[in-house]
Amino acid sequence: MRVLITGGAGFLGSHLCELFLREGHTVIAMDNLLTGRIENIDHLFNNERFSFVKQDVTNFIHVSGSLDAVLHFASPASPVDYLRWPIPTLKVGALGTHKVLGLAKDKKAVFMLASTSEIYGDPQVNPQPESYWGHVNTIGPRGVYDEAKRFAEAMTMASHRYHKMPVRIVRIFNTYGERMRIEDGRAVPNFMTQAVKNRPITVYGDGSQTRSLCYVSDLVSGIYKLLLSDVNTPVNIGNPEEVTVLELAELIRRISRSKSKIVRKPLPVDDPKQRCPDIRVARKLLRWSPKVGLEEGLKRTHAYFQAML
Ligand code: UDP
């Protein structure tokens, strides 16, 4: 296949570029480097099947030659990032999705949208199945990301129904691993950096809110299986191993053999109280389930952060 990956220099995008190259495909990565980094893909430039285009996908995009698949992964994805760049986040989810869908349609390529567990908002059912419609504050600070991704899902399904395009929608739950930015602001990079430097570990609120964390290699293998499937409706990909944020902080402190104290900071506005993927659809239709447990994945991630810091 010849594949375009928007957001290809980001955390997930760069792991996807690697996976597709490893599977023998040709990869074009596109990124405006707002939150993506060239260092993430530096090692791929000597592969003749890899190329990179620096471009903002909210403007007209063109790629010469054929494309078999287009994966739209461009977007700030950390709450800190999308609060810092609210308008670019709305634009890439809305205008960007429109542009990238247009390109996929022109090339008769399969279109995949990187959607998110954030479309469920602060969910009132746990775990969250794909059939749950969500509980989102449209005008809150997280609304810029949640609503952009909800619009993107609507746009993707409309293109599927109206233009008969083959589409895939992956609802990505919290993912962690190598190449997350140190200043990314999410729980795992924050706790890792703080633990390695023996600085206070900042738990927001009382730490009783839950998350379910998926190691990056499991996530990209699920995405790959979804792309190769014929499932046009949304599929949750994530690890259902649910922990409280306080448990996560303690686990990272133990793995890092850190002397850090755990300190409390205010809970961000609209921070979801619970999050856990119901992955029965992925298990049944894709025969996919995560393989790397939380402790094992965090040990690998810790080695990366230690080397970076
Ligand atoms: N969090 C925290 N300390 C930090 C960063 C995050 O306690 O330094 C909490 C945050 O409030 C949330 C959870 O960890 O409850 C996961 O946050 P993250 O930013 O990783 O992603 P989210 O799942 O909220 O999109």
Short mmCIF file of C-alpha atoms and ligand atoms in Angstrom, two decimals:
data_model
loop_
_atom_site.label_atom_id
_atom_site.label_comp_id
_atom_site.label_asym_id
_atom_site.label_seq_id
_atom_site.Cartn_x
_atom_site.Cartn_y
_atom_site.Cartn_z
CA MET A 1 0.00 0.00 0.00
CA ARG A 2 0.94 3.65 -0.42
CA VAL A 3 -0.24 5.39 2.75
CA LEU A 4 -0.56 9.02 3.87
CA ILE A 5 -0.38 9.65 7.63
CA THR A 6 -1.30 13.15 8.80
CA GLY A 7 0.26 13.98 12.15
CA GLY A 8 2.99 11.56 11.07
CA ALA A 9 5.65 13.29 13.21
CA GLY A 10 3.58 13.03 16.38
CA PHE A 11 3.69 10.42 19.14
CA LEU A 12 1.20 8.00 17.59
CA GLY A 13 1.87 9.11 14.01
CA SER A 14 5.57 8.23 14.24
CA HIS A 15 4.83 4.76 15.66
CA LEU A 16 2.34 4.22 12.82
CA CYS A 17 4.93 5.29 10.21
CA GLU A 18 7.31 2.69 11.65
CA LEU A 19 4.68 -0.05 11.66
CA PHE A 20 3.60 0.54 8.05
CA LEU A 21 7.23 0.64 6.86
CA ARG A 22 7.95 -2.58 8.78
CA GLU A 23 4.98 -4.22 7.04
CA GLY A 24 6.48 -3.29 3.64
CA HIS A 25 4.28 -0.31 2.73
CA THR A 26 5.25 3.13 1.40
CA VAL A 27 4.59 5.97 3.84
CA ILE A 28 4.14 9.70 3.33
CA ALA A 29 4.04 11.55 6.66
CA MET A 30 2.47 15.01 6.76
CA ASP A 31 2.75 17.32 9.77
CA ASN A 32 2.88 21.07 10.52
CA LEU A 33 5.11 20.31 13.54
CA LEU A 34 2.87 22.21 15.97
CA THR A 35 3.06 19.38 18.51
CA GLY A 36 4.84 16.82 16.29
CA ARG A 37 8.64 16.67 16.16
CA ILE A 38 11.08 15.82 13.38
CA GLU A 39 13.19 13.89 15.96
CA ASN A 40 10.35 11.34 16.17
CA ILE A 41 10.85 10.37 12.51
CA ASP A 42 14.49 11.32 11.98
CA HIS A 43 15.53 7.64 11.87
CA LEU A 44 13.05 6.94 9.02
CA PHE A 45 14.49 9.41 6.48
CA ASN A 46 17.05 6.92 5.15
CA ASN A 47 14.27 4.49 4.22
CA GLU A 48 13.51 4.95 0.52
CA ARG A 49 9.84 4.08 1.12
CA PHE A 50 9.46 7.03 3.52
CA SER A 51 8.89 10.70 2.78
CA PHE A 52 7.83 13.73 4.78
CA VAL A 53 5.83 16.82 3.85
CA LYS A 54 5.66 19.78 6.24
CA GLN A 55 2.14 21.06 5.81
CA ASP A 56 -0.90 22.24 7.75
CA VAL A 57 -3.82 20.01 6.73
CA THR A 58 -6.39 22.70 7.47
CA ASN A 59 -5.39 24.19 4.09
CA PHE A 60 -5.72 22.56 0.68
CA ILE A 61 -3.52 19.47 0.50
CA HIS A 62 -2.31 17.52 -2.46
CA VAL A 63 -0.21 14.40 -2.80
CA SER A 64 0.88 13.27 -6.25
CA GLY A 65 0.39 9.66 -7.30
CA SER A 66 -1.93 7.02 -5.95
CA LEU A 67 -2.88 6.45 -2.31
CA ASP A 68 -4.45 3.30 -0.90
CA ALA A 69 -5.07 4.57 2.62
CA VAL A 70 -5.17 7.93 4.36
CA LEU A 71 -4.88 8.05 8.14
CA HIS A 72 -5.89 11.38 9.70
CA PHE A 73 -3.95 11.60 12.96
CA ALA A 74 -3.11 15.32 12.96
CA SER A 75 -4.30 17.14 16.11
CA PRO A 76 -3.02 18.33 19.44
CA ALA A 77 -4.09 15.51 21.79
CA SER A 78 -2.95 16.46 25.28
CA PRO A 79 -5.38 18.63 27.31
CA VAL A 80 -2.50 21.06 27.97
CA ASP A 81 -1.82 21.32 24.22
CA TYR A 82 -5.40 21.80 23.12
CA LEU A 83 -6.02 24.38 25.81
CA ARG A 84 -2.95 26.24 24.54
CA TRP A 85 -4.03 25.91 20.89
CA PRO A 86 -7.85 25.87 21.00
CA ILE A 87 -8.45 27.33 17.53
CA PRO A 88 -5.90 25.11 15.68
CA THR A 89 -7.44 22.11 17.51
CA LEU A 90 -10.94 23.01 16.30
CA LYS A 91 -9.61 23.72 12.81
CA VAL A 92 -7.66 20.49 12.36
CA GLY A 93 -10.59 18.38 13.59
CA ALA A 94 -13.14 20.19 11.43
CA LEU A 95 -11.47 21.84 8.41
CA GLY A 96 -8.58 19.36 8.40
CA THR A 97 -10.88 16.34 8.42
CA HIS A 98 -12.80 17.86 5.49
CA LYS A 99 -9.61 18.40 3.49
CA VAL A 100 -8.14 14.97 4.25
CA LEU A 101 -11.45 13.25 3.44
CA GLY A 102 -11.49 15.16 0.13
CA LEU A 103 -8.02 13.87 -0.71
CA ALA A 104 -8.97 10.28 0.22
CA LYS A 105 -12.09 10.51 -1.93
CA ASP A 106 -10.10 11.81 -4.90
CA LYS A 107 -7.59 8.95 -4.53
CA LYS A 108 -10.29 6.31 -3.85
CA ALA A 109 -8.36 5.50 -0.68
CA VAL A 110 -9.62 4.09 2.59
CA PHE A 111 -9.96 6.94 5.10
CA MET A 112 -9.20 6.42 8.78
CA LEU A 113 -10.07 8.98 11.46
CA ALA A 114 -8.20 9.10 14.75
CA SER A 115 -11.11 9.70 17.09
CA THR A 116 -10.94 9.60 20.85
CA SER A 117 -12.49 8.48 24.12
CA GLU A 118 -13.00 12.23 24.71
CA ILE A 119 -16.09 12.04 22.49
CA TYR A 120 -17.69 10.26 25.50
CA GLY A 121 -16.91 13.37 27.63
CA ASP A 122 -17.32 12.79 31.39
CA PRO A 123 -19.10 9.47 30.87
CA GLN A 124 -22.06 8.34 32.93
CA VAL A 125 -21.58 4.68 31.99
CA ASN A 126 -18.45 2.67 32.69
CA PRO A 127 -16.88 1.00 30.74
CA GLN A 128 -17.83 2.91 27.58
CA PRO A 129 -19.18 0.88 24.65
CA GLU A 130 -19.22 2.34 21.11
CA SER A 131 -23.02 2.64 21.39
CA TYR A 132 -22.75 5.24 24.21
CA TRP A 133 -23.46 8.78 22.93
CA GLY A 134 -21.42 10.62 25.51
CA HIS A 135 -21.77 13.43 28.04
CA VAL A 136 -19.87 16.44 26.74
CA ASN A 137 -19.80 20.09 27.81
CA THR A 138 -19.76 21.84 24.42
CA ILE A 139 -18.60 25.20 25.81
CA GLY A 140 -16.07 24.02 28.41
CA PRO A 141 -12.30 24.20 27.83
CA ARG A 142 -12.15 20.56 26.61
CA GLY A 143 -15.02 21.23 24.18
CA VAL A 144 -12.54 22.40 21.53
CA TYR A 145 -11.13 18.89 21.24
CA ASP A 146 -14.23 16.86 22.07
CA GLU A 147 -16.52 18.73 19.67
CA ALA A 148 -13.93 18.85 16.87
CA LYS A 149 -13.59 15.06 17.09
CA ARG A 150 -17.37 14.60 17.29
CA PHE A 151 -17.74 16.76 14.17
CA ALA A 152 -14.96 14.73 12.51
CA GLU A 153 -16.85 11.48 13.23
CA ALA A 154 -20.05 12.99 11.78
CA MET A 155 -18.16 14.18 8.69
CA THR A 156 -16.56 10.76 8.24
CA MET A 157 -19.87 8.88 8.50
CA ALA A 158 -21.54 11.39 6.13
CA SER A 159 -18.78 10.75 3.57
CA HIS A 160 -19.27 7.03 4.00
CA ARG A 161 -23.05 7.27 3.50
CA TYR A 162 -23.19 10.00 0.87
CA HIS A 163 -20.02 9.31 -1.16
CA LYS A 164 -19.88 5.58 -0.34
CA MET A 165 -16.32 6.01 0.89
CA PRO A 166 -14.67 3.17 2.83
CA VAL A 167 -13.96 4.65 6.27
CA ARG A 168 -12.55 3.54 9.64
CA ILE A 169 -13.05 5.38 12.93
CA VAL A 170 -10.75 4.42 15.78
CA ARG A 171 -11.74 5.75 19.20
CA ILE A 172 -8.37 5.92 20.93
CA PHE A 173 -8.24 5.67 24.72
CA ASN A 174 -5.32 6.93 26.84
CA THR A 175 -2.07 5.71 25.31
CA TYR A 176 1.50 6.04 26.55
CA GLY A 177 5.00 5.04 25.57
CA GLU A 178 8.23 6.17 23.99
CA ARG A 179 8.26 9.55 22.18
CA MET A 180 5.68 11.32 24.33
CA ARG A 181 7.06 14.82 24.81
CA ILE A 182 8.51 15.61 28.23
CA GLU A 183 6.46 18.81 28.33
CA ASP A 184 3.35 17.13 26.86
CA GLY A 185 1.43 17.70 30.10
CA ARG A 186 -0.40 14.37 30.29
CA ALA A 187 -0.27 12.19 33.38
CA VAL A 188 2.33 9.64 32.22
CA PRO A 189 4.99 12.07 30.90
CA ASN A 190 4.43 14.42 33.86
CA PHE A 191 4.71 11.64 36.47
CA MET A 192 7.71 10.05 34.68
CA THR A 193 9.61 13.34 34.49
CA GLN A 194 8.79 14.22 38.08
CA ALA A 195 9.73 10.74 39.35
CA VAL A 196 13.03 10.55 37.44
CA LYS A 197 14.03 14.02 38.72
CA ASN A 198 12.83 13.27 42.28
CA ARG A 199 10.48 16.26 42.09
CA PRO A 200 6.98 16.28 43.59
CA ILE A 201 4.48 14.16 41.60
CA THR A 202 1.45 16.35 40.85
CA VAL A 203 -1.85 14.49 41.28
CA TYR A 204 -4.83 16.61 40.25
CA GLY A 205 -7.85 16.50 42.55
CA ASP A 206 -7.97 13.62 45.05
CA GLY A 207 -6.59 11.19 42.47
CA SER A 208 -9.68 8.96 42.58
CA GLN A 209 -10.52 9.62 38.91
CA THR A 210 -9.70 6.60 36.74
CA ARG A 211 -7.96 6.07 33.43
CA SER A 212 -7.16 2.90 31.47
CA LEU A 213 -3.80 3.07 29.78
CA CYS A 214 -2.73 1.29 26.61
CA TYR A 215 0.91 0.78 25.63
CA VAL A 216 1.66 2.28 22.22
CA SER A 217 2.67 -0.96 20.42
CA ASP A 218 -0.70 -2.54 21.32
CA LEU A 219 -2.55 0.55 20.15
CA VAL A 220 -0.91 0.74 16.73
CA SER A 221 -1.41 -3.00 16.15
CA GLY A 222 -5.16 -2.49 16.81
CA ILE A 223 -5.22 0.44 14.39
CA TYR A 224 -3.51 -1.65 11.73
CA LYS A 225 -6.03 -4.47 12.13
CA LEU A 226 -8.92 -2.01 11.95
CA LEU A 227 -7.56 -0.45 8.75
CA LEU A 228 -7.33 -3.88 7.10
CA SER A 229 -10.84 -4.85 8.25
CA ASP A 230 -14.10 -3.84 6.60
CA VAL A 231 -15.59 -2.19 9.72
CA ASN A 232 -16.93 1.26 8.80
CA THR A 233 -18.35 2.11 12.23
CA PRO A 234 -16.38 3.36 15.30
CA VAL A 235 -14.22 0.89 17.22
CA ASN A 236 -12.73 1.50 20.69
CA ILE A 237 -9.04 0.66 20.93
CA GLY A 238 -7.51 0.80 24.38
CA ASN A 239 -6.53 -1.29 27.37
CA PRO A 240 -9.38 -1.95 29.84
CA GLU A 241 -6.97 -2.26 32.81
CA GLU A 242 -8.45 0.63 34.86
CA VAL A 243 -6.48 2.41 37.60
CA THR A 244 -7.00 5.55 39.65
CA VAL A 245 -4.66 8.43 38.92
CA LEU A 246 -3.26 8.10 42.45
CA GLU A 247 -2.48 4.39 41.83
CA LEU A 248 -0.78 5.39 38.57
CA ALA A 249 1.37 7.98 40.38
CA GLU A 250 2.37 5.42 43.01
CA LEU A 251 3.17 2.79 40.40
CA ILE A 252 5.39 5.17 38.40
CA ARG A 253 7.14 6.23 41.61
CA ARG A 254 7.84 2.59 42.49
CA ILE A 255 9.05 1.64 38.98
CA SER A 256 11.35 4.69 38.96
CA ARG A 257 12.62 3.92 42.49
CA SER A 258 11.97 7.60 43.08
CA LYS A 259 12.04 9.61 46.28
CA SER A 260 9.35 11.99 45.00
CA LYS A 261 6.49 13.07 47.25
CA ILE A 262 2.96 12.99 45.89
CA VAL A 263 1.33 16.44 46.02
CA ARG A 264 -2.21 17.57 45.20
CA LYS A 265 -3.07 20.20 42.57
CA PRO A 266 -6.50 21.49 41.51
CA LEU A 267 -8.54 19.22 39.26
CA PRO A 268 -8.84 20.69 35.73
CA VAL A 269 -12.33 21.78 34.61
CA ASP A 270 -14.49 18.92 33.23
CA ASP A 271 -11.79 16.31 33.96
CA PRO A 272 -13.57 12.96 33.33
CA LYS A 273 -14.11 11.00 36.56
CA GLN A 274 -13.85 7.59 34.96
CA ARG A 275 -12.68 6.18 31.68
CA CYS A 276 -12.41 2.59 30.54
CA PRO A 277 -12.90 1.13 27.07
CA ASP A 278 -15.39 -1.62 26.41
CA ILE A 279 -13.36 -3.51 23.78
CA ARG A 280 -15.78 -6.32 22.96
CA VAL A 281 -16.22 -5.00 19.40
CA ALA A 282 -12.43 -4.97 18.75
CA ARG A 283 -12.07 -8.45 20.27
CA LYS A 284 -14.86 -9.88 18.15
CA LEU A 285 -14.47 -8.08 14.81
CA LEU A 286 -10.69 -7.53 14.75
CA ARG A 287 -9.58 -10.43 16.98
CA TRP A 288 -7.49 -7.80 18.79
CA SER A 289 -6.73 -7.36 22.45
CA PRO A 290 -3.84 -5.62 24.23
CA LYS A 291 -0.83 -7.75 25.21
CA VAL A 292 1.37 -5.41 27.29
CA GLY A 293 0.33 -4.95 30.92
CA LEU A 294 0.55 -1.57 32.65
CA GLU A 295 3.61 -2.35 34.75
CA GLU A 296 5.57 -3.78 31.81
CA GLY A 297 4.64 -0.85 29.53
CA LEU A 298 5.55 1.70 32.19
CA LYS A 299 8.96 0.04 32.70
CA ARG A 300 9.71 0.40 28.98
CA THR A 301 8.48 4.01 29.03
CA HIS A 302 10.55 4.75 32.11
CA ALA A 303 13.71 3.60 30.30
CA TYR A 304 12.91 6.09 27.51
CA PHE A 305 12.31 9.01 29.87
CA GLN A 306 15.43 8.23 31.85
CA ALA A 307 17.49 8.31 28.65
CA MET A 308 15.85 11.58 27.52
CA LEU A 309 16.12 13.52 30.80
N1 UDP B 1 -3.28 14.32 35.85
C1 UDP B 1 -2.68 14.49 37.09
N2 UDP B 1 -1.46 15.07 37.16
C2 UDP B 1 -0.79 15.50 36.06
C3 UDP B 1 -1.39 15.32 34.79
C4 UDP B 1 -2.64 14.72 34.73
O1 UDP B 1 -3.25 14.11 38.13
O2 UDP B 1 0.33 16.05 36.24
C5 UDP B 1 -4.60 13.66 35.80
C6 UDP B 1 -5.66 14.43 35.02
O3 UDP B 1 -6.32 15.37 35.85
C7 UDP B 1 -6.57 13.31 34.59
C8 UDP B 1 -5.62 12.12 34.39
O4 UDP B 1 -4.44 12.44 35.12
O5 UDP B 1 -7.49 12.99 35.59
C9 UDP B 1 -5.25 11.87 32.94
O6 UDP B 1 -4.89 13.10 32.40
P1 UDP B 1 -4.19 13.24 30.98
O7 UDP B 1 -3.84 14.69 30.83
O8 UDP B 1 -3.12 12.24 30.87
O9 UDP B 1 -5.28 12.85 29.91
P2 UDP B 1 -6.89 12.84 29.84
O10 UDP B 1 -7.25 11.43 30.08
O11 UDP B 1 -7.45 13.75 30.90
O12 UDP B 1 -7.17 13.30 28.47
#
